[in-house]
Coordinates of N, CA, C and O in Angstrom, one line a residue:
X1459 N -36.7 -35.1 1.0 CA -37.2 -33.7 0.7 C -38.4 -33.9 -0.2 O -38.4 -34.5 -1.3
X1460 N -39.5 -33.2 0.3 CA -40.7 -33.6 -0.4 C -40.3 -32.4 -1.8 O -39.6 -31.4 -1.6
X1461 N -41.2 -32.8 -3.1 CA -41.7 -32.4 -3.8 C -41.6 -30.5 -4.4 O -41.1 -29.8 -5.3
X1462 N -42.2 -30.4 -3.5 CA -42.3 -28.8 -3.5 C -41.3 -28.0 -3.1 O -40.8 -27.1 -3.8
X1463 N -40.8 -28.6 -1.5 CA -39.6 -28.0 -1.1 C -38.3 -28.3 -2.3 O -37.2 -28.1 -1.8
X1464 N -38.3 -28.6 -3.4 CA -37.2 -29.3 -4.5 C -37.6 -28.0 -5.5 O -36.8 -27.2 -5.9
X1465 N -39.1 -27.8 -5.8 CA -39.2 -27.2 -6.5 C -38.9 -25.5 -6.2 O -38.2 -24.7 -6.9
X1466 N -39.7 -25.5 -5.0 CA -38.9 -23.8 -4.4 C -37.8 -23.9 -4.3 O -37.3 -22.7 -4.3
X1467 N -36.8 -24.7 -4.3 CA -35.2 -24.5 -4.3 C -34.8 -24.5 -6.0 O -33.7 -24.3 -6.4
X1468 N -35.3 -24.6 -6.3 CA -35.0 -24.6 -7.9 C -35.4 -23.4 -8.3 O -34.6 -23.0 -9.1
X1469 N -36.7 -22.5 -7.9 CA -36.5 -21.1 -8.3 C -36.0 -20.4 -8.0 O -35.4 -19.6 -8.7
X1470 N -35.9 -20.8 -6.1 CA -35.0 -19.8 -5.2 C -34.1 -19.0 -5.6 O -33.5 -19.7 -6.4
X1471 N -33.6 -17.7 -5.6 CA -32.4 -16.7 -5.8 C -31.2 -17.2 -4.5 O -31.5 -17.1 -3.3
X1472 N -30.4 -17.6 -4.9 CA -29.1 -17.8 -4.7 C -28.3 -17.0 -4.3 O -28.0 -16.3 -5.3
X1473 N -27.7 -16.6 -3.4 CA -26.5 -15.4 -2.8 C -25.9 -15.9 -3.9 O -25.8 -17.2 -4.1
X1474 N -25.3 -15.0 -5.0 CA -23.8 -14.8 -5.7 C -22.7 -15.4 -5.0 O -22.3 -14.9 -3.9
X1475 N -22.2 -16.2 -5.4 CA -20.5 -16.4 -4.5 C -19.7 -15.1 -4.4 O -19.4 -14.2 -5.2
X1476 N -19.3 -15.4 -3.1 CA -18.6 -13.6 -2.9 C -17.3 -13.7 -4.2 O -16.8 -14.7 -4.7
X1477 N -16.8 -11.9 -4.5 CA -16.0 -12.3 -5.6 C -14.7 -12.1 -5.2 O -14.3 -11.1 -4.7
X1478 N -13.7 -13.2 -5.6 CA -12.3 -13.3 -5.5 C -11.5 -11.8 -4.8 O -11.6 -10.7 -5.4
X1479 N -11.0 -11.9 -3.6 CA -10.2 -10.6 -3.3 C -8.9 -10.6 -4.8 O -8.3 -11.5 -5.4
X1480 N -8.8 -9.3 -4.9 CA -7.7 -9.1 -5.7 C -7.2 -8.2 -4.7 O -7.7 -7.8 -3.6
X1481 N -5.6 -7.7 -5.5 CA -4.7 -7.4 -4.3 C -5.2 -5.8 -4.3 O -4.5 -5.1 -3.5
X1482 N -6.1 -5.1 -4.9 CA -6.7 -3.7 -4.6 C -7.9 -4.2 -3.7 O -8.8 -3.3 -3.5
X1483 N -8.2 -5.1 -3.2 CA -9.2 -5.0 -2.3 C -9.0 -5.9 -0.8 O -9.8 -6.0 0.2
X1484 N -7.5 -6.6 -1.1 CA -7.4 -7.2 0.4 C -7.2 -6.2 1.7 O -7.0 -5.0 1.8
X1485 N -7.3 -6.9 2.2 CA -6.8 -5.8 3.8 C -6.6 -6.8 5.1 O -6.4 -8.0 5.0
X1486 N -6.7 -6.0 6.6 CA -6.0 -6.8 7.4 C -6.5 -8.3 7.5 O -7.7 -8.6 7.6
X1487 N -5.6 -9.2 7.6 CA -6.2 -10.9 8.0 C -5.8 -11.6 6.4 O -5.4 -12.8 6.3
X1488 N -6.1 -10.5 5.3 CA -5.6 -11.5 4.0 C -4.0 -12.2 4.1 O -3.1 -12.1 5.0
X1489 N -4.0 -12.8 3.0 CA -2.3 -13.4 3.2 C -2.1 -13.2 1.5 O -3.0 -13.5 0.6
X1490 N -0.8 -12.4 1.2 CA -0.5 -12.2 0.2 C 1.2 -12.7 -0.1 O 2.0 -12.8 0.9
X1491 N 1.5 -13.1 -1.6 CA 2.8 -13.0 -2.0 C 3.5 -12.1 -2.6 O 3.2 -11.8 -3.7
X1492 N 4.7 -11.4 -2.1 CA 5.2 -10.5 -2.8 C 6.8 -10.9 -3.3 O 7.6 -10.9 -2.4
X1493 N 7.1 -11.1 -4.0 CA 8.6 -11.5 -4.6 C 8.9 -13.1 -3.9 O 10.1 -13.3 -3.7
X1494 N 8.4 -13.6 -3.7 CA 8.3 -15.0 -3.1 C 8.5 -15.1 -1.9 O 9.1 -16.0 -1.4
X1495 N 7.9 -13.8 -1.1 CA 7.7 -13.7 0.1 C 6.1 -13.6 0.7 O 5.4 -12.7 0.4
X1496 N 5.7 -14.7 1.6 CA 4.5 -14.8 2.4 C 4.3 -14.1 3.5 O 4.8 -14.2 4.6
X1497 N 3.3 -13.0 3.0 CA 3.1 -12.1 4.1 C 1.7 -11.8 4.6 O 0.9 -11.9 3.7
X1498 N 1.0 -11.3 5.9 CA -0.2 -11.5 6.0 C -0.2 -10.1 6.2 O 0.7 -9.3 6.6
X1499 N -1.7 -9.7 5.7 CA -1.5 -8.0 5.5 C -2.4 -7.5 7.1 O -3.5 -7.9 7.7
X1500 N -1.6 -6.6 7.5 CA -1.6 -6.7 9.0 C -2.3 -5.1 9.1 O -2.8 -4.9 10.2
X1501 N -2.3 -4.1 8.2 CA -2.8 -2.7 8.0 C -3.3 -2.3 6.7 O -3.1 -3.1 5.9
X1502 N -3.7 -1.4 6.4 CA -4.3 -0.6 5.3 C -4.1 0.9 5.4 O -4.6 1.4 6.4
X1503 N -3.6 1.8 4.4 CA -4.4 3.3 4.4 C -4.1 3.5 2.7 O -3.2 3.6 1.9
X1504 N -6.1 3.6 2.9 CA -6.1 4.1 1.3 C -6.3 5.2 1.4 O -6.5 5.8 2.5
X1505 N -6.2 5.9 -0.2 CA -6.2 7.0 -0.6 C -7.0 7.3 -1.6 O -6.5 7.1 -2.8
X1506 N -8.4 7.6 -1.6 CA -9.4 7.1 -2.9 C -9.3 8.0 -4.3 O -9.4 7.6 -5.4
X1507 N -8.9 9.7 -3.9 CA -8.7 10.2 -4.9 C -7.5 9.7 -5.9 O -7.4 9.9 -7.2
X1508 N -6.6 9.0 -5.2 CA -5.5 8.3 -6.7 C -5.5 7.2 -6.6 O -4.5 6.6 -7.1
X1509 N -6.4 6.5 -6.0 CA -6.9 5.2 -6.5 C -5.1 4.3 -6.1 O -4.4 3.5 -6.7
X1510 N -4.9 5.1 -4.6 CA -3.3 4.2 -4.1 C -4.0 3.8 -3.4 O -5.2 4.0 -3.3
X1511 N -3.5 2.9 -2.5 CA -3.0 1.8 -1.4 C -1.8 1.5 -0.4 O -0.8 1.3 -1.1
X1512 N -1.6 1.4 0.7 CA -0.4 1.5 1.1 C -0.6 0.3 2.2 O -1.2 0.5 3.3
X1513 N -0.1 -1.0 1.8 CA -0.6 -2.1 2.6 C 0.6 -2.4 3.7 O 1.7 -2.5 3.3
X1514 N 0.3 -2.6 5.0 CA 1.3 -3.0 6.3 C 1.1 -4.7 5.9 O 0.2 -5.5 5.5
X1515 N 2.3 -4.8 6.0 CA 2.8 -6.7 5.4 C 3.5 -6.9 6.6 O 4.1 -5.9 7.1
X1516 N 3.5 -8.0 7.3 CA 4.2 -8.5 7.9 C 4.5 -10.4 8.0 O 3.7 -11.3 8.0
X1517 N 5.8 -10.3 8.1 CA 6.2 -11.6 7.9 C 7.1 -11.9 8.8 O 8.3 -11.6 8.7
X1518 N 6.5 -12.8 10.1 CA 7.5 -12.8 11.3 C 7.4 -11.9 12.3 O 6.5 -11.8 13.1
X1519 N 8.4 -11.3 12.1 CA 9.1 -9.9 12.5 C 9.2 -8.9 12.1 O 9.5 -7.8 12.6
X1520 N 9.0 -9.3 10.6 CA 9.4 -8.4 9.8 C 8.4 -7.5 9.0 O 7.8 -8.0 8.1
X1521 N 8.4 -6.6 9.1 CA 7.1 -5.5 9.0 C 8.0 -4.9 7.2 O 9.2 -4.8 6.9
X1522 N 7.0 -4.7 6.4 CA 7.4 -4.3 5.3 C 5.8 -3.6 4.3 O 4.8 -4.3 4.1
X1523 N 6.0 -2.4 3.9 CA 4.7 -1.7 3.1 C 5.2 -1.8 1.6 O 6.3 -1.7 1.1
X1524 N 3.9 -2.1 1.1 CA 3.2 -2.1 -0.6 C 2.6 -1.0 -0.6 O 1.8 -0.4 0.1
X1525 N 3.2 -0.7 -1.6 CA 2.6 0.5 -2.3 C 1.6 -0.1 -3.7 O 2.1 -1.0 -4.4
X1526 N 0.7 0.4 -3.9 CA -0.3 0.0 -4.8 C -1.1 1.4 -5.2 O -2.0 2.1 -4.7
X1527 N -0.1 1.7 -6.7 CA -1.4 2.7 -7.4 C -2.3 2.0 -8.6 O -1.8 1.3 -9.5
X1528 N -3.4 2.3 -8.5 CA -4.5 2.0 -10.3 C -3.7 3.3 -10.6 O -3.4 4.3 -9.9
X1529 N -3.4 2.9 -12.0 CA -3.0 4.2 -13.2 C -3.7 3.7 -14.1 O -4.8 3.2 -14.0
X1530 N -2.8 3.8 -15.3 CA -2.8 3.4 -17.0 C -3.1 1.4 -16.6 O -4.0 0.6 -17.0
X1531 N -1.7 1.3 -15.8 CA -1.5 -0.1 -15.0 C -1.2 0.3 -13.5 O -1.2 1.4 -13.0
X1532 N -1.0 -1.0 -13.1 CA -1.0 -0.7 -11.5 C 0.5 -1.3 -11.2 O 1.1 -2.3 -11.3
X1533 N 0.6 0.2 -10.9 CA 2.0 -0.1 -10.0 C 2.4 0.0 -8.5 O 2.1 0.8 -7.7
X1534 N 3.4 -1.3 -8.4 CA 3.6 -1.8 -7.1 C 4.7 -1.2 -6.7 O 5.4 -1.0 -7.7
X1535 N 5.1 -0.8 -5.5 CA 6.4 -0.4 -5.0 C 6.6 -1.4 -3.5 O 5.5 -1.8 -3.0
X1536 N 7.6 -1.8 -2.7 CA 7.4 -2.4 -1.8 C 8.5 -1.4 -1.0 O 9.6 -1.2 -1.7
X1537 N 8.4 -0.9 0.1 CA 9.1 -0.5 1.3 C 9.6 -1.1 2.6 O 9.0 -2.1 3.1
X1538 N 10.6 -0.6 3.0 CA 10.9 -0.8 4.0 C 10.9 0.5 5.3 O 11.2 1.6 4.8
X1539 N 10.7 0.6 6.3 CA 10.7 2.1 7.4 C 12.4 2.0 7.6 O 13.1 1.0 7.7
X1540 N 12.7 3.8 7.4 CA 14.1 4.1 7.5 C 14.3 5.0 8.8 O 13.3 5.7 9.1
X1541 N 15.1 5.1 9.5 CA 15.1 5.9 10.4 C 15.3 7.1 10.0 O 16.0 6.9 9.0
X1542 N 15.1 8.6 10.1 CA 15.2 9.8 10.0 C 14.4 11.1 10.6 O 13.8 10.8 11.6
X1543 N 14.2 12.4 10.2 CA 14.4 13.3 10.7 C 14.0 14.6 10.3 O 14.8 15.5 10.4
X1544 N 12.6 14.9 9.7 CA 12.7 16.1 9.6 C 11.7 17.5 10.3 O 10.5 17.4 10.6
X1545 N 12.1 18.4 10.3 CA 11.1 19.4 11.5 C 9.9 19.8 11.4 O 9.0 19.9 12.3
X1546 N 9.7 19.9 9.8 CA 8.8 20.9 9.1 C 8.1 20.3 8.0 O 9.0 19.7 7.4
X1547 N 7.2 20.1 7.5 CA 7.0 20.0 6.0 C 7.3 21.0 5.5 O 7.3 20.3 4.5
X1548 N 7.6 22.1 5.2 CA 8.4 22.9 4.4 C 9.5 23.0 4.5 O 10.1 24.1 4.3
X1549 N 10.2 21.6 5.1 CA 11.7 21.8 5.3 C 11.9 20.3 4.0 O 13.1 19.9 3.9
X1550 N 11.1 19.8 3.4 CA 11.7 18.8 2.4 C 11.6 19.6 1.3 O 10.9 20.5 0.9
X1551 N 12.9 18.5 1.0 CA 14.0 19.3 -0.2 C 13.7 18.5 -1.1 O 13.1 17.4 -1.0
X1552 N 14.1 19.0 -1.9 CA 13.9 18.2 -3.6 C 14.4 17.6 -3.7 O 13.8 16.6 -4.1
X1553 N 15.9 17.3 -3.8 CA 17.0 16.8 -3.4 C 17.4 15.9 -1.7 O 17.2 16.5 -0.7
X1554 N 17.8 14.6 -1.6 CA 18.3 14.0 -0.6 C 19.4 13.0 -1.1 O 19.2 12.1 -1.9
X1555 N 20.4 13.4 -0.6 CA 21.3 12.4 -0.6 C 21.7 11.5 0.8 O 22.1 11.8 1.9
X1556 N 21.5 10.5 0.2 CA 21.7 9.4 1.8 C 22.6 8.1 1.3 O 22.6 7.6 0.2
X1557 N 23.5 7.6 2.3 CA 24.2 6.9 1.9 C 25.0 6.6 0.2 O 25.1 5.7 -0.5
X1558 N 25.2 7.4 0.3 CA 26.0 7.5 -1.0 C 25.4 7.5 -2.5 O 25.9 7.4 -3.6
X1559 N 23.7 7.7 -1.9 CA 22.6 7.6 -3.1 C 21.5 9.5 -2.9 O 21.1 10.2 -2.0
X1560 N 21.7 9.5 -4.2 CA 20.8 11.0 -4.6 C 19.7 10.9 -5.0 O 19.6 10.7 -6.2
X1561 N 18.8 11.1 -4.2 CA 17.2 10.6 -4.1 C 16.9 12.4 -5.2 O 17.3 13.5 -4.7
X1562 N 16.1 12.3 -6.5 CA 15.3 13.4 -6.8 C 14.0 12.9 -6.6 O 13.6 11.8 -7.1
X1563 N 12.9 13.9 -5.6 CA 11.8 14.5 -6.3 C 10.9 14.0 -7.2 O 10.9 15.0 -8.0
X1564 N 10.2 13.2 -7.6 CA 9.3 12.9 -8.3 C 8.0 13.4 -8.5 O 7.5 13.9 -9.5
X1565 N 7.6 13.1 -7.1 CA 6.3 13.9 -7.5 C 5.8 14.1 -6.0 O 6.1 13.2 -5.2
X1566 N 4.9 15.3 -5.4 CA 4.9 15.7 -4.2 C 3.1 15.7 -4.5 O 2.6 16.1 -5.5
X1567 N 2.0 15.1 -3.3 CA 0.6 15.5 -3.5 C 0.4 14.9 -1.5 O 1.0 14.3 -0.6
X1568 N -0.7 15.4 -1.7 CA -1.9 15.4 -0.3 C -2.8 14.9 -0.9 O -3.1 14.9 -2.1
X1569 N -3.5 14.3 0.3 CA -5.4 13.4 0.2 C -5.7 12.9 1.3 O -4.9 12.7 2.2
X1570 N -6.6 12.7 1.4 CA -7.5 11.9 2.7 C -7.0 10.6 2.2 O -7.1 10.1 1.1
X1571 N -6.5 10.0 3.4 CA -6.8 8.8 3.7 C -7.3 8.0 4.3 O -6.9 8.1 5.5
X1572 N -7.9 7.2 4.3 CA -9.0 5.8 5.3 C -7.4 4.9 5.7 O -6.4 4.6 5.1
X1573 N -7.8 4.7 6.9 CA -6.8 3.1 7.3 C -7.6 2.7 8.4 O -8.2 3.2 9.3
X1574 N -7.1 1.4 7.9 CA -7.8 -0.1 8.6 C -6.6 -0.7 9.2 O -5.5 -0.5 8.6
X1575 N -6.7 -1.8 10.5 CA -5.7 -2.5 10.9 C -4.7 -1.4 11.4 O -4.8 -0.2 11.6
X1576 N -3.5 -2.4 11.6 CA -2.1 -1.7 11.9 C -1.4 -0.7 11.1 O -0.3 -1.0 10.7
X1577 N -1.9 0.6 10.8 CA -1.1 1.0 9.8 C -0.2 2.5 10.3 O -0.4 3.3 11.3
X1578 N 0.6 2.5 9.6 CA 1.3 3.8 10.5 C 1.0 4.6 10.8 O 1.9 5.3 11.4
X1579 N -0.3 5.2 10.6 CA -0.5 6.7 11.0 C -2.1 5.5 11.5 O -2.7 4.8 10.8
X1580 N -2.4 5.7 13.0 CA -3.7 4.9 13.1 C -5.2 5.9 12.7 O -6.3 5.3 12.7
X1581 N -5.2 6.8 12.6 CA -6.1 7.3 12.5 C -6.1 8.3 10.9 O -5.1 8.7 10.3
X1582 N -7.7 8.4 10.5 CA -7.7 8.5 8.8 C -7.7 9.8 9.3 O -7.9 10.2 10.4
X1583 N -7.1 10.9 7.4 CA -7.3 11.9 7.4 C -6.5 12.5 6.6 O -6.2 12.0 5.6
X1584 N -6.0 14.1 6.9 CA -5.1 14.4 5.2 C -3.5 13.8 5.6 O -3.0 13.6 6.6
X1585 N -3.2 13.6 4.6 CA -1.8 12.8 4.5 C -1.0 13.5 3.2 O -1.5 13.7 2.1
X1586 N 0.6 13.9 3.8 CA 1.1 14.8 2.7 C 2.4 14.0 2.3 O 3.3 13.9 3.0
X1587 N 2.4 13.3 0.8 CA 3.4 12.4 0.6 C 4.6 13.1 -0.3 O 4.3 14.2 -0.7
X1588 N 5.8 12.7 -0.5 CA 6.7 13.1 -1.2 C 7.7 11.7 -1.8 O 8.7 11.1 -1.3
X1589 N 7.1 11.5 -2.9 CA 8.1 10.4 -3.6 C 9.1 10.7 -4.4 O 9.1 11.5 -5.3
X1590 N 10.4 9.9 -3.9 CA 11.6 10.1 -4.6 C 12.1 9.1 -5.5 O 11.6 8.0 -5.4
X1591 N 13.2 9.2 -6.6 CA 13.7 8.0 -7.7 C 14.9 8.7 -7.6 O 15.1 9.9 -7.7
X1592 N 16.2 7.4 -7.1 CA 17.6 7.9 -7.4 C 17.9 7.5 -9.0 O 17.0 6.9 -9.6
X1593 N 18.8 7.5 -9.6 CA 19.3 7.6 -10.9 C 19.6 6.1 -11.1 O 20.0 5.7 -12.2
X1594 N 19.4 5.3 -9.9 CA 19.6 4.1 -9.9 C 18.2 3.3 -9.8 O 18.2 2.1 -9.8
X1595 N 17.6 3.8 -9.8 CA 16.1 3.2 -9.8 C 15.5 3.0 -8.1 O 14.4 2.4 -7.7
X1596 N 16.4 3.5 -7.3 CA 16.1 3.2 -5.7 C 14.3 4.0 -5.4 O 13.9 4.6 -6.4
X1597 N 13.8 4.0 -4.7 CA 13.0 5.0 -4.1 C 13.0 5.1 -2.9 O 12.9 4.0 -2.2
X1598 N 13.1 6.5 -2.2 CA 12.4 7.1 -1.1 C 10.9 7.4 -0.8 O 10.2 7.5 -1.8
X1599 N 10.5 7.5 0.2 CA 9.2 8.3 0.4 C 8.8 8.5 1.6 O 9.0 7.7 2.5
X1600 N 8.0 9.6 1.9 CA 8.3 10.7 2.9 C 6.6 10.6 2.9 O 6.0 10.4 1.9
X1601 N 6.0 10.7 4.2 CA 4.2 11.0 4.9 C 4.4 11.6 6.1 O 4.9 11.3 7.2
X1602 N 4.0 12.6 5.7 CA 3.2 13.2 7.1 C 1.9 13.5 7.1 O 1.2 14.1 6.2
X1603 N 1.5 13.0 8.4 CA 0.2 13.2 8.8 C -0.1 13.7 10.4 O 0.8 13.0 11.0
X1604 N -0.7 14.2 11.3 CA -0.9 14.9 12.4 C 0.4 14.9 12.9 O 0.7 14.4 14.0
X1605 N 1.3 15.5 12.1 CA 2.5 16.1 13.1 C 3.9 15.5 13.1 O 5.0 15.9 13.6
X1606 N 3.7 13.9 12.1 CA 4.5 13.0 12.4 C 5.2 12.4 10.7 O 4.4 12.2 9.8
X1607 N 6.4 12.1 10.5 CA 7.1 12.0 9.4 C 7.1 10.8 9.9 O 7.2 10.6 11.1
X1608 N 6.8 9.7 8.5 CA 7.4 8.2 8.8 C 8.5 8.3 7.1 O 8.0 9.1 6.2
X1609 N 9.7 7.7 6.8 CA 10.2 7.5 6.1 C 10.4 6.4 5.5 O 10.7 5.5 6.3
X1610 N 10.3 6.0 4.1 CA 10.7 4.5 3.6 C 11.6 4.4 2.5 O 11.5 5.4 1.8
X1611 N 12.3 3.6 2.2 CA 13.5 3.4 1.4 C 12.3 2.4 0.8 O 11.3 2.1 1.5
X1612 N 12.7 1.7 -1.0 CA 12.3 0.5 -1.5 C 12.7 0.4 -2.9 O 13.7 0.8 -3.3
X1613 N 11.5 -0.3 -3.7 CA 11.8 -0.7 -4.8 C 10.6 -1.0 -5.6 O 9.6 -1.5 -5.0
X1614 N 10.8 -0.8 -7.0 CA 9.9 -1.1 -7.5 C 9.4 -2.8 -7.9 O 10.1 -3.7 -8.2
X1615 N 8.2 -2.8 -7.8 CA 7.9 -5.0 -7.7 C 7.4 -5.0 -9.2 O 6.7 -4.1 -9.6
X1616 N 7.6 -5.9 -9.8 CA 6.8 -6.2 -10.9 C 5.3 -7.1 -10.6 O 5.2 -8.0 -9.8
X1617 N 4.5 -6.6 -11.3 CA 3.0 -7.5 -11.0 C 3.0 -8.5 -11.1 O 1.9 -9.0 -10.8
X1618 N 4.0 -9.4 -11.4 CA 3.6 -10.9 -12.0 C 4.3 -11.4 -10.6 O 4.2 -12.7 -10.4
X1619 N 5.1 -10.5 -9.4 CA 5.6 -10.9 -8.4 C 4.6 -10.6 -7.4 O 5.1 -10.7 -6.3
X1620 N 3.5 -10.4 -7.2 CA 2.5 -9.9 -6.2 C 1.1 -10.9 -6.4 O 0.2 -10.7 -7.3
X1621 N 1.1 -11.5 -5.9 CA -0.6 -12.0 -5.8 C -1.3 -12.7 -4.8 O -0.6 -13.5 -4.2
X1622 N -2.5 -12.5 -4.5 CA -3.3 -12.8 -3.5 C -3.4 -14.4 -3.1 O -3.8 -15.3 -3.9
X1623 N -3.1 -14.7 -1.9 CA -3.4 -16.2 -1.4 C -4.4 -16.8 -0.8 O -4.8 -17.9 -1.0
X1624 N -4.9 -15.6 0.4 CA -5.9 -16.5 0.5 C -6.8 -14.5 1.2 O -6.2 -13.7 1.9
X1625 N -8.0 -14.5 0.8 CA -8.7 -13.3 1.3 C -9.6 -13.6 2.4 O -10.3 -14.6 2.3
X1626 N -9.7 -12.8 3.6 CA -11.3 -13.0 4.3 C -12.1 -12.9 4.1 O -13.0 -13.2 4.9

């Protein structure tokens, strides 16, 4: 390498190394850990006004959603899809009791959402959520969007059980 060409590489500007996916910025193709489970994140649908996330995980066979809000801190919830049934959005109740567990009401909101990849509702737009907490710490949660209810049973994950393995 002559001379000069040593010296223009020594002023040259350098691309920044891209920076570290964190688990608010992975999406489909990353591979993440959740409770010492390896899962590759297979969908996305954000929600920008509350700064949620609702990531499609799949491991195997086995399909399972993260919930991801920024708050004060960021809290993780992890789901499972339950089978159920309802007609109307103004047919959910404040109250559900299912299997021998009494789901209250927490907190009911709408927003636009974006999704990327595999995610349950394939196409973005308003999304009307309904989160529940039984007296046992269980949660429900309830989306509709163009016409269609998906339901999830889960739990809440602690942060120190969630982190990123490898990002695209």
């Amino acid at each position: 390498m002559s001379l000069m060409k040593r010296i223009q590489n020594i002023f040259a500007k350098h691309e920044p190394p891209a920076p570290e996916k964190s688990i608010l910025t992975v999406g489909p193709g990353d591979v993440v850990d959740v409770s010492l489970v390896t899962y590759q994140v297979i969908g996305k649908a954000s929600n920008a006004s509350r700064k949620a996330t609702m990531l499609t995980l799949q491991d195997g066979t086995t399909i399972r959603y993260l919930y991801i809000e920024e708050r004060e801190k960021i809290v993780y919830q992890l789901y499972s899809v339950i089978d159920g049934r309802l007609d109307s959005i103004d047919e959910v109740p404040t109250t559900i009791e299912m299997d021998d567990v009494t789901y209250h009401l927490e907190e009911q909101y709408n927003g636009a959402v974006q999704t990327a990849g595999k995610a349950p509702f394939h196409t973005s737009g308003e999304q009307y959520i309904w989160q529940f907490q039984s007296d046992q710490r269980q949660l429900l949660r309830i989306e509709w969007q163009d016409g269609r209810f998906m339901l999830y049973e889960g739990e809440s994950v602690l942060p120190a059980d969630v982190q990123v393995l490898r990002g695209t």
